[in-house]
Coordinates of C-alpha atoms and ligand atoms in Angstrom, one line a residue:
M1 CA -21.2 16.8 41.5
I2 CA -22.0 19.4 39.1
E3 CA -25.7 19.0 37.1
T4 CA -26.1 19.8 34.0
D5 CA -28.7 17.7 31.5
V6 CA -26.9 16.5 29.3
V7 CA -23.4 14.7 28.7
I8 CA -21.3 13.5 25.5
I9 CA -18.6 11.5 25.2
G10 CA -16.5 11.5 22.0
A11 CA -16.2 15.3 20.4
G12 CA -16.3 13.6 16.7
A13 CA -18.1 14.0 14.3
A14 CA -21.4 12.4 15.6
G15 CA -20.7 14.8 19.0
L16 CA -20.2 17.7 17.8
M17 CA -23.4 17.5 15.8
C18 CA -25.3 16.5 19.0
A19 CA -23.7 19.2 21.0
A20 CA -24.9 21.7 19.1
T21 CA -28.5 20.1 18.0
A22 CA -29.1 19.6 21.6
G23 CA -27.3 23.2 23.1
Q24 CA -29.6 25.4 20.9
R25 CA -32.3 23.9 21.7
G26 CA -31.5 25.1 25.5
R27 CA -30.3 21.9 26.7
R28 CA -27.1 22.2 29.3
V29 CA -25.1 20.1 27.2
V30 CA -20.9 19.6 27.9
L31 CA -18.7 17.9 25.7
V32 CA -16.0 15.5 27.0
D33 CA -13.2 14.3 25.0
H34 CA -9.9 12.8 26.3
S35 CA -7.8 14.4 23.2
T36 CA -6.7 18.1 23.4
K37 CA -7.0 18.1 19.4
L38 CA -10.5 19.0 18.6
A39 CA -11.9 15.8 15.6
E40 CA -9.0 14.8 14.3
K41 CA -11.1 12.5 12.1
I42 CA -12.7 15.2 10.6
R43 CA -8.9 17.2 10.0
I44 CA -7.4 13.9 8.5
S45 CA -10.5 13.2 6.0
G46 CA -10.8 12.9 2.6
G47 CA -6.4 13.8 2.1
G48 CA -7.5 17.1 4.7
R49 CA -10.3 18.1 2.1
C50 CA -13.1 16.2 3.8
N51 CA -15.7 14.5 1.9
F52 CA -18.5 15.5 4.0
T53 CA -21.4 14.2 2.4
N54 CA -23.0 12.2 -0.9
L55 CA -25.5 14.0 -3.6
N56 CA -26.6 9.9 -3.6
I57 CA -27.0 9.1 0.1
H58 CA -29.2 5.7 0.6
P59 CA -29.8 3.2 3.1
D60 CA -28.4 0.4 0.4
C61 CA -25.2 2.5 0.9
Y62 CA -24.7 1.4 4.5
I63 CA -24.0 -1.9 5.3
S64 CA -25.7 -2.7 9.1
N65 CA -26.8 -6.2 11.0
N66 CA -30.9 -4.0 10.7
P67 CA -30.0 -2.9 7.1
H68 CA -33.5 -0.8 8.1
F69 CA -32.0 1.0 10.9
V70 CA -30.9 4.0 9.0
K71 CA -33.9 5.5 7.1
S72 CA -34.7 7.1 10.3
A73 CA -32.1 9.3 11.2
L74 CA -31.1 9.8 7.2
K75 CA -34.3 11.2 6.6
Q76 CA -34.9 13.6 9.8
Y77 CA -31.4 14.7 9.1
T78 CA -30.3 14.8 5.3
Q79 CA -27.3 14.9 3.2
H80 CA -29.6 18.5 1.9
D81 CA -29.5 19.8 5.5
F82 CA -25.8 19.6 5.9
I83 CA -25.0 21.7 2.6
A84 CA -27.9 23.7 3.7
M85 CA -25.3 24.4 7.0
L86 CA -22.2 25.0 5.1
C87 CA -24.2 27.7 3.0
K88 CA -24.9 29.2 6.4
H89 CA -21.4 29.5 7.0
G90 CA -20.3 31.0 4.2
L91 CA -17.9 27.6 2.8
T92 CA -18.7 26.2 -0.1
F93 CA -18.0 22.6 -1.7
H94 CA -17.2 20.7 -5.1
E95 CA -19.0 17.0 -6.2
K96 CA -15.6 14.9 -7.2
T97 CA -17.5 11.7 -8.6
L98 CA -20.1 9.3 -8.0
G99 CA -21.8 12.6 -5.7
Q100 CA -18.7 12.9 -3.4
L101 CA -18.7 16.4 -2.2
F102 CA -15.7 17.5 -0.9
C103 CA -15.7 20.8 1.4
D104 CA -13.5 23.7 -0.6
Q105 CA -12.3 25.3 2.7
N106 CA -11.0 22.2 3.5
S107 CA -11.2 20.2 6.7
D108 CA -10.8 22.7 8.7
G109 CA -13.7 24.6 7.1
I110 CA -16.1 21.8 8.3
I111 CA -14.3 21.7 11.9
R112 CA -14.7 25.5 11.9
M113 CA -18.2 25.5 11.1
L114 CA -19.3 22.8 13.9
K115 CA -17.0 24.6 16.2
D116 CA -19.3 27.6 15.8
E117 CA -22.3 26.0 16.1
V118 CA -22.1 24.3 19.1
E119 CA -20.2 27.4 20.8
Q120 CA -24.2 29.4 19.9
G121 CA -25.5 26.3 22.3
D122 CA -23.2 27.1 24.9
V123 CA -22.1 23.6 25.4
I124 CA -19.2 23.3 27.8
W125 CA -15.9 22.1 26.4
R126 CA -13.9 19.6 28.4
M127 CA -10.9 18.6 25.8
G128 CA -8.0 16.9 27.3
T129 CA -10.2 15.1 29.9
S130 CA -10.1 10.7 30.3
I131 CA -12.9 9.5 31.6
I132 CA -12.8 7.6 34.7
S133 CA -16.0 5.9 34.6
V134 CA -19.7 6.3 34.1
A135 CA -22.8 4.7 36.2
Q136 CA -26.5 4.7 36.5
A137 CA -27.7 7.1 39.6
Q138 CA -29.9 6.2 41.9
A139 CA -31.7 8.4 42.2
G140 CA -32.1 8.4 37.7
G141 CA -30.0 10.2 34.9
F142 CA -25.9 8.9 35.4
V143 CA -22.9 10.1 36.7
I144 CA -19.8 10.2 34.7
E145 CA -16.4 11.1 37.0
T146 CA -13.5 12.3 34.8
S147 CA -10.3 13.6 35.5
Q148 CA -11.7 16.9 36.1
E149 CA -15.0 16.9 37.0
T150 CA -17.8 14.4 38.6
W151 CA -21.1 15.5 36.3
H152 CA -24.3 14.3 37.0
C153 CA -27.1 14.0 33.9
Q154 CA -30.0 13.0 33.0
S155 CA -28.9 12.1 29.0
L156 CA -25.7 10.2 28.0
V157 CA -24.6 10.6 24.6
I158 CA -21.5 7.8 23.3
A159 CA -19.6 9.2 20.7
S160 CA -16.8 8.2 21.3
G161 CA -16.4 5.7 17.4
G162 CA -14.7 3.2 16.2
L163 CA -11.5 1.8 16.4
S164 CA -10.0 3.0 13.5
I165 CA -6.8 4.4 13.4
P166 CA -6.2 4.3 17.3
Q167 CA -2.6 6.8 16.8
I168 CA -5.2 9.8 16.8
G169 CA -7.3 8.5 19.6
A170 CA -9.2 5.8 19.1
T171 CA -10.7 3.8 22.1
A172 CA -12.8 0.3 22.3
F173 CA -14.4 3.0 25.1
G174 CA -18.1 3.5 23.7
Y175 CA -18.2 -0.8 23.3
E176 CA -17.1 -1.2 26.8
V177 CA -20.0 1.0 28.3
A178 CA -22.5 -0.9 25.9
K179 CA -21.2 -4.1 27.9
Q180 CA -21.1 -2.6 31.6
F181 CA -25.0 -2.0 30.2
D182 CA -25.3 -5.6 28.8
L183 CA -26.1 -4.1 25.5
K184 CA -24.9 -6.5 22.5
I185 CA -22.3 -5.3 20.4
I186 CA -21.9 -7.1 16.4
P187 CA -18.5 -8.1 16.7
Q188 CA -15.8 -5.6 15.5
A189 CA -13.6 -5.8 11.6
A190 CA -11.1 -2.9 10.4
A191 CA -13.1 -1.8 6.8
L192 CA -12.6 0.1 4.1
V193 CA -8.9 -1.1 4.5
P194 CA -6.4 -2.4 2.0
L195 CA -6.4 -5.8 2.1
T196 CA -3.3 -8.1 1.6
F197 CA -2.5 -10.9 0.1
Q198 CA -0.7 -14.7 0.5
A199 CA 3.4 -14.4 -0.6
E200 CA 1.9 -16.5 -3.6
D201 CA -0.4 -13.9 -4.6
L202 CA 1.6 -11.0 -4.2
W203 CA 2.5 -8.7 -7.1
G204 CA 4.6 -6.2 -5.4
E205 CA 6.9 -5.6 -8.3
L206 CA 3.8 -3.4 -8.8
A207 CA 3.7 -1.1 -6.1
G208 CA 2.3 1.5 -7.6
V209 CA 0.5 1.1 -10.3
A210 CA -3.4 1.5 -10.8
I211 CA -5.8 0.4 -12.8
E212 CA -8.6 2.5 -13.5
D213 CA -12.0 0.9 -14.4
V214 CA -11.8 -2.6 -12.3
V215 CA -15.2 -4.3 -11.2
V216 CA -14.2 -6.0 -7.9
S217 CA -16.9 -8.6 -6.6
C218 CA -17.7 -10.1 -3.1
Q219 CA -20.8 -11.5 -1.6
M220 CA -22.8 -10.7 -3.9
Q221 CA -22.0 -7.0 -4.0
Q222 CA -19.8 -5.1 -6.3
F223 CA -18.0 -2.0 -7.2
R224 CA -16.4 -0.8 -10.0
E225 CA -13.7 1.6 -9.7
A226 CA -9.7 2.1 -9.6
I227 CA -7.7 -0.7 -7.1
L228 CA -4.0 0.1 -6.5
F229 CA -1.2 -2.4 -6.2
T230 CA 0.8 -2.0 -2.7
H231 CA 4.0 -4.2 -1.4
K232 CA 1.4 -6.1 0.8
G233 CA -1.6 -6.6 -2.0
V234 CA -4.1 -4.1 -3.2
S235 CA -5.9 -1.2 -2.5
G236 CA -7.8 1.8 -4.3
P237 CA -11.1 2.8 -3.8
A238 CA -12.8 -0.5 -5.2
I239 CA -10.8 -2.1 -2.9
L240 CA -11.7 -0.1 0.5
Q241 CA -15.5 -0.8 -1.0
I242 CA -15.1 -4.3 -1.0
S243 CA -12.9 -4.7 2.0
S244 CA -15.9 -3.7 4.3
Y245 CA -18.1 -6.7 2.7
W246 CA -15.1 -9.3 2.7
Q247 CA -14.8 -12.0 5.6
A248 CA -12.0 -13.8 6.2
G249 CA -11.3 -16.8 4.0
E250 CA -13.3 -15.7 1.3
M251 CA -12.4 -15.5 -2.7
I252 CA -12.5 -11.6 -3.9
E253 CA -13.2 -11.6 -7.7
M254 CA -11.5 -8.4 -10.1
D255 CA -12.7 -7.9 -13.7
L256 CA -9.8 -5.4 -14.8
I257 CA -11.4 -5.1 -18.7
P258 CA -15.0 -4.8 -17.7
E259 CA -17.1 -5.2 -20.9
L260 CA -14.2 -5.7 -23.1
D261 CA -14.7 -8.6 -25.9
L262 CA -10.5 -8.9 -25.5
Q263 CA -10.8 -11.3 -28.6
N264 CA -12.4 -8.7 -31.0
F265 CA -10.4 -6.1 -29.9
L266 CA -7.2 -8.3 -31.2
A267 CA -8.8 -9.3 -34.1
T268 CA -8.3 -5.1 -35.1
A269 CA -5.1 -4.8 -33.4
N270 CA -1.9 -4.9 -35.1
R271 CA -0.6 -8.8 -35.1
D272 CA 2.9 -8.3 -35.9
A273 CA 2.8 -6.4 -32.6
L274 CA 4.1 -7.5 -29.0
L275 CA 0.8 -8.8 -27.1
S276 CA 2.5 -6.6 -24.4
T277 CA 2.1 -3.3 -26.4
V278 CA -1.5 -4.1 -27.6
L279 CA -2.7 -4.9 -24.4
S280 CA -1.1 -2.0 -23.1
D281 CA -3.7 0.4 -25.3
V282 CA -6.1 -1.0 -22.1
L283 CA -3.9 -1.8 -19.4
P284 CA -1.0 -0.4 -17.6
K285 CA 2.0 -0.8 -19.3
R286 CA 3.8 -2.3 -16.4
F287 CA 0.9 -4.4 -15.1
V288 CA 1.1 -6.2 -18.6
Q289 CA 4.3 -6.6 -18.7
V290 CA 4.2 -8.5 -15.4
F291 CA 0.6 -10.0 -16.5
L292 CA 2.4 -11.8 -19.6
Q293 CA 5.7 -13.0 -18.2
K294 CA 3.8 -14.6 -15.2
S295 CA 2.5 -17.2 -18.2
G296 CA 5.6 -17.5 -20.1
E297 CA 7.7 -15.3 -22.6
I298 CA 5.9 -12.2 -24.0
R299 CA 5.9 -12.5 -28.4
P300 CA 4.0 -11.0 -30.7
L301 CA 0.0 -11.2 -31.0
K302 CA 0.6 -13.9 -34.1
Q303 CA 2.2 -15.8 -32.2
Y304 CA -0.6 -16.9 -29.5
S305 CA -3.0 -19.8 -30.0
T306 CA -6.7 -18.7 -29.7
K307 CA -6.9 -21.0 -27.0
V308 CA -3.9 -19.4 -25.3
L309 CA -5.2 -15.4 -25.9
Q310 CA -9.1 -17.0 -24.4
S311 CA -7.2 -18.4 -21.9
I312 CA -5.5 -14.8 -20.9
E313 CA -8.8 -12.9 -21.6
A314 CA -10.2 -15.4 -18.7
Q315 CA -7.9 -14.3 -15.9
L316 CA -7.9 -10.3 -17.0
H317 CA -12.0 -10.7 -16.3
C318 CA -12.1 -12.7 -13.5
W319 CA -9.0 -12.7 -11.2
Q320 CA -9.7 -14.6 -8.1
V321 CA -8.0 -13.7 -5.2
K322 CA -7.7 -15.4 -1.5
P323 CA -6.9 -11.9 0.6
S324 CA -5.1 -12.8 3.9
G325 CA -6.2 -10.0 6.0
T326 CA -6.1 -7.0 5.5
V327 CA -4.0 -4.2 6.8
G328 CA -5.5 -3.5 10.2
Y329 CA -7.2 -0.6 12.3
K330 CA -3.9 1.5 11.7
K331 CA -5.3 2.4 8.2
A332 CA -8.5 1.3 7.9
E333 CA -11.2 4.5 7.6
V334 CA -13.5 3.0 9.6
T335 CA -14.8 0.0 11.5
R336 CA -17.5 -2.6 10.8
G337 CA -19.8 -3.9 13.4
G338 CA -20.6 -2.2 17.1
V339 CA -23.6 -1.6 19.2
D340 CA -26.0 -3.5 17.9
T341 CA -29.0 -1.5 16.3
D342 CA -31.4 -4.4 18.1
E343 CA -30.5 -2.6 21.4
L344 CA -31.5 0.7 19.8
L345 CA -34.3 3.6 19.0
S346 CA -33.7 4.2 15.6
K347 CA -35.6 7.5 15.6
T348 CA -33.8 8.6 18.9
M349 CA -30.9 6.7 18.9
M350 CA -31.7 5.6 22.8
A351 CA -30.8 2.2 24.3
R352 CA -34.0 1.0 24.7
K353 CA -33.1 -0.8 27.9
V354 CA -31.3 2.2 29.4
P355 CA -33.4 5.0 29.0
G356 CA -31.3 8.4 28.7
L357 CA -28.6 6.1 27.3
Y358 CA -27.1 7.4 23.7
F359 CA -25.3 5.6 21.0
V360 CA -24.5 8.0 17.8
G361 CA -21.8 7.8 15.3
E362 CA -19.7 5.0 14.2
V363 CA -19.6 3.2 17.5
V364 CA -23.2 1.8 16.8
D365 CA -23.0 -1.3 14.1
V366 CA -23.6 1.4 10.6
T367 CA -20.7 1.2 8.1
G368 CA -21.2 3.2 5.0
W369 CA -20.0 3.1 1.5
L370 CA -16.7 5.1 1.2
G371 CA -17.4 8.8 -0.8
G372 CA -18.9 10.8 2.6
Y373 CA -21.2 8.0 3.7
N374 CA -19.6 7.4 6.7
F375 CA -19.7 11.5 8.0
Q376 CA -23.5 11.5 6.8
W377 CA -24.2 9.5 9.4
A378 CA -22.7 10.4 11.8
W379 CA -23.8 14.0 11.4
S380 CA -27.8 12.4 11.0
S381 CA -27.4 10.0 14.2
G382 CA -25.7 12.3 16.2
Y383 CA -28.6 14.9 15.0
V384 CA -31.7 12.9 16.0
A385 CA -30.2 12.3 19.7
G386 CA -29.0 15.7 19.6
L387 CA -33.2 17.0 19.5
N388 CA -34.1 14.1 22.0
V389 CA -31.7 14.3 24.7
Ligands
FDA1 P1 -15.0 10.1 15.3 O1 -14.2 9.2 15.4 O2 -14.5 11.2 14.6 O3 -15.1 11.4 17.0 C1 -14.8 10.3 18.2 C2 -13.7 11.3 19.3 O4 -14.3 10.2 20.6 C3 -12.7 11.7 18.7 O5 -12.5 12.9 19.4 C4 -12.1 11.2 20.2 O6 -11.0 11.1 20.5 C5 -13.3 10.3 21.1 N1 -12.8 9.2 22.1 C6 -12.7 8.2 22.0 N2 -12.3 7.2 23.1 C7 -12.8 8.3 23.9 C8 -12.3 8.1 25.0 N3 -11.8 6.8 26.0 N4 -12.6 9.2 26.0 C9 -12.5 10.2 25.7 N5 -13.1 10.4 24.5 C10 -13.1 9.7 23.3 N6 -15.9 9.6 6.4 C11 -16.2 10.1 5.4 O7 -18.0 10.2 5.6 N7 -15.8 11.1 4.4 C12 -14.3 11.1 4.4 O8 -13.5 11.7 3.5 C13 -13.2 10.4 5.6 N8 -12.4 10.0 4.9 C14 -11.4 9.4 6.4 C15 -10.2 9.5 6.3 C16 -9.7 9.1 7.5 C17 -8.1 8.2 7.2 C18 -10.3 8.0 8.2 C19 -9.5 7.4 9.3 C20 -11.5 7.6 8.5 C21 -12.2 8.6 7.4 N9 -14.1 8.9 7.3 C22 -14.4 9.8 5.9 C23 -14.5 8.2 8.4 C24 -15.1 9.3 9.3 O9 -14.0 9.7 9.8 C25 -15.8 8.4 10.5 O10 -17.2 7.4 10.4 C26 -16.2 9.4 11.9 O11 -15.2 10.2 12.2 C27 -17.3 8.8 12.9 O12 -17.3 10.2 13.5 P2 -17.8 9.7 15.3 O13 -18.2 11.1 15.4 O14 -18.6 8.5 15.3 O15 -16.6 9.4 15.8

C-alpha cells in the first residue's frame, strides 16, 4: 500500500482543477481515471471550441435542491479567476452570445493549460486505471485499490462526473460511492437534452429547420433562444435549457413569434398574397407551409376571416405540447440530480458525515444552464475542494 495525501477519482474538468490546486499547495496528489484519453468531455465541449465559462455567472443559473449551495464555491473561484488562468497561459478567448466565452485555441488549449497546472503540482497521473474498491481505513483515511496499485490517503475526492455520454466513459461510480457511505442521492435525469414528441405531435418533415427567436416555458421558467426541429421532436438552445426543468408528463409552451402583434402586422400586408408568403417574413418558409397545411388549404390573406387569423395567432404565440421524453444520456450534455447537497459542506465540498471525503463537479446535485455554467461549477467546486483536501 502506497501512502499519499489525496486521491482524486476522475480527471475531467473538476478533477483536474482540484488536482492542480491541491498539488500546488504541496499536497501529494494521485489523479486516477479509467479512461486512457484525458478530459474527453472538455475536448468535445462547445463543438470542440469549449464554452469554458460565462461572464454572467449567477447562482440563479443553477438547478439544485438547495439553490443557495453553489454560492460559496462560485464566490471563492469566479469566472474571472478562470479567465486570469487562461491569460497567464497566453490563451485568448471571445464572447459568442449571452456572455458565453469560447477559447480561441479550442478545447485543446484548455486541456493543455489544465495539464500544465496539474504538472506544476507534481501530481501523479494514473490514466487508464480502474478502481477496484474504495474503503475507509481503520486507522483513518481511505484505502483505494486500483488496477495498478493500492493507495492509502487522508482525503478522497470523487470527481467522476454524471451519466451523460457513456460512450466516452461516464459511469455511475460517484453515486455508488455516495451510497456506500450512506449519503443521499437526488434522482438523476438527462438534462440539457433534446426532447422527443409523440407521433401525433411530430413535425418530422421539418427536421433541420430552426426558428431563431422563440420563448419556451415550463415550470415558471422561460428561455428565449432558437429551437430546432428534429426527426424525433425538438432541440436547439431554448429546448436544451428548458429540458433541465421539464419533468415527465408536463407540457411545454412555445411562443414562436414573441412580441409580434400578428393582426397589426397582417393589416399592413398585401391582402392578395398567400398567407404563407406573408408569414414567411416572420417565420421560416418551410415551417409556415407545414403549419398552415395542417389546418387546411393555403389561401390568399384576404380569404381568411378575422376569427381564423386570430386562432392562427393564438397557436403561434402559445404552441403547447407534451413531450414524450428526452433522447437520453447518449446525447445529454449533463445529468440533473446527484449527490444531495445537504450531505456536503458548501465551503469545501466535504461530506458532512464522512470527514475527508469530497464530491466535486457534475456528480453533485448542481446543474447549470447551457452556456459555460457547468464548466464554471466544475472549476469552482474543484478549486474549493483542492484548497481543503
Ligand atoms: P467529467 O465528465 O468532465 O469528468 C469525469 C471523469 O471521471 C472522466 O474523465 C471519466 O472518464 C472519469 N470517470 C468516470 N467514471 C469513472 C470510474 N468509474 N473510474 C475512474 N474514472 C471515472 N459545459 C460547459 O460549461 N460548456 C460547454 O461548452 C459544454 N459542452 C458540452 C458538450 C457535450 C457534448 C457534453 C456531453 C457536455 C458539455 N458540457 C459543457 C458539460 C461539461 O462537459 C460537464 O459539466 C463537465 O465536464 C463536468 O465535469 P466533471 O469533472 O464533473 O465530469
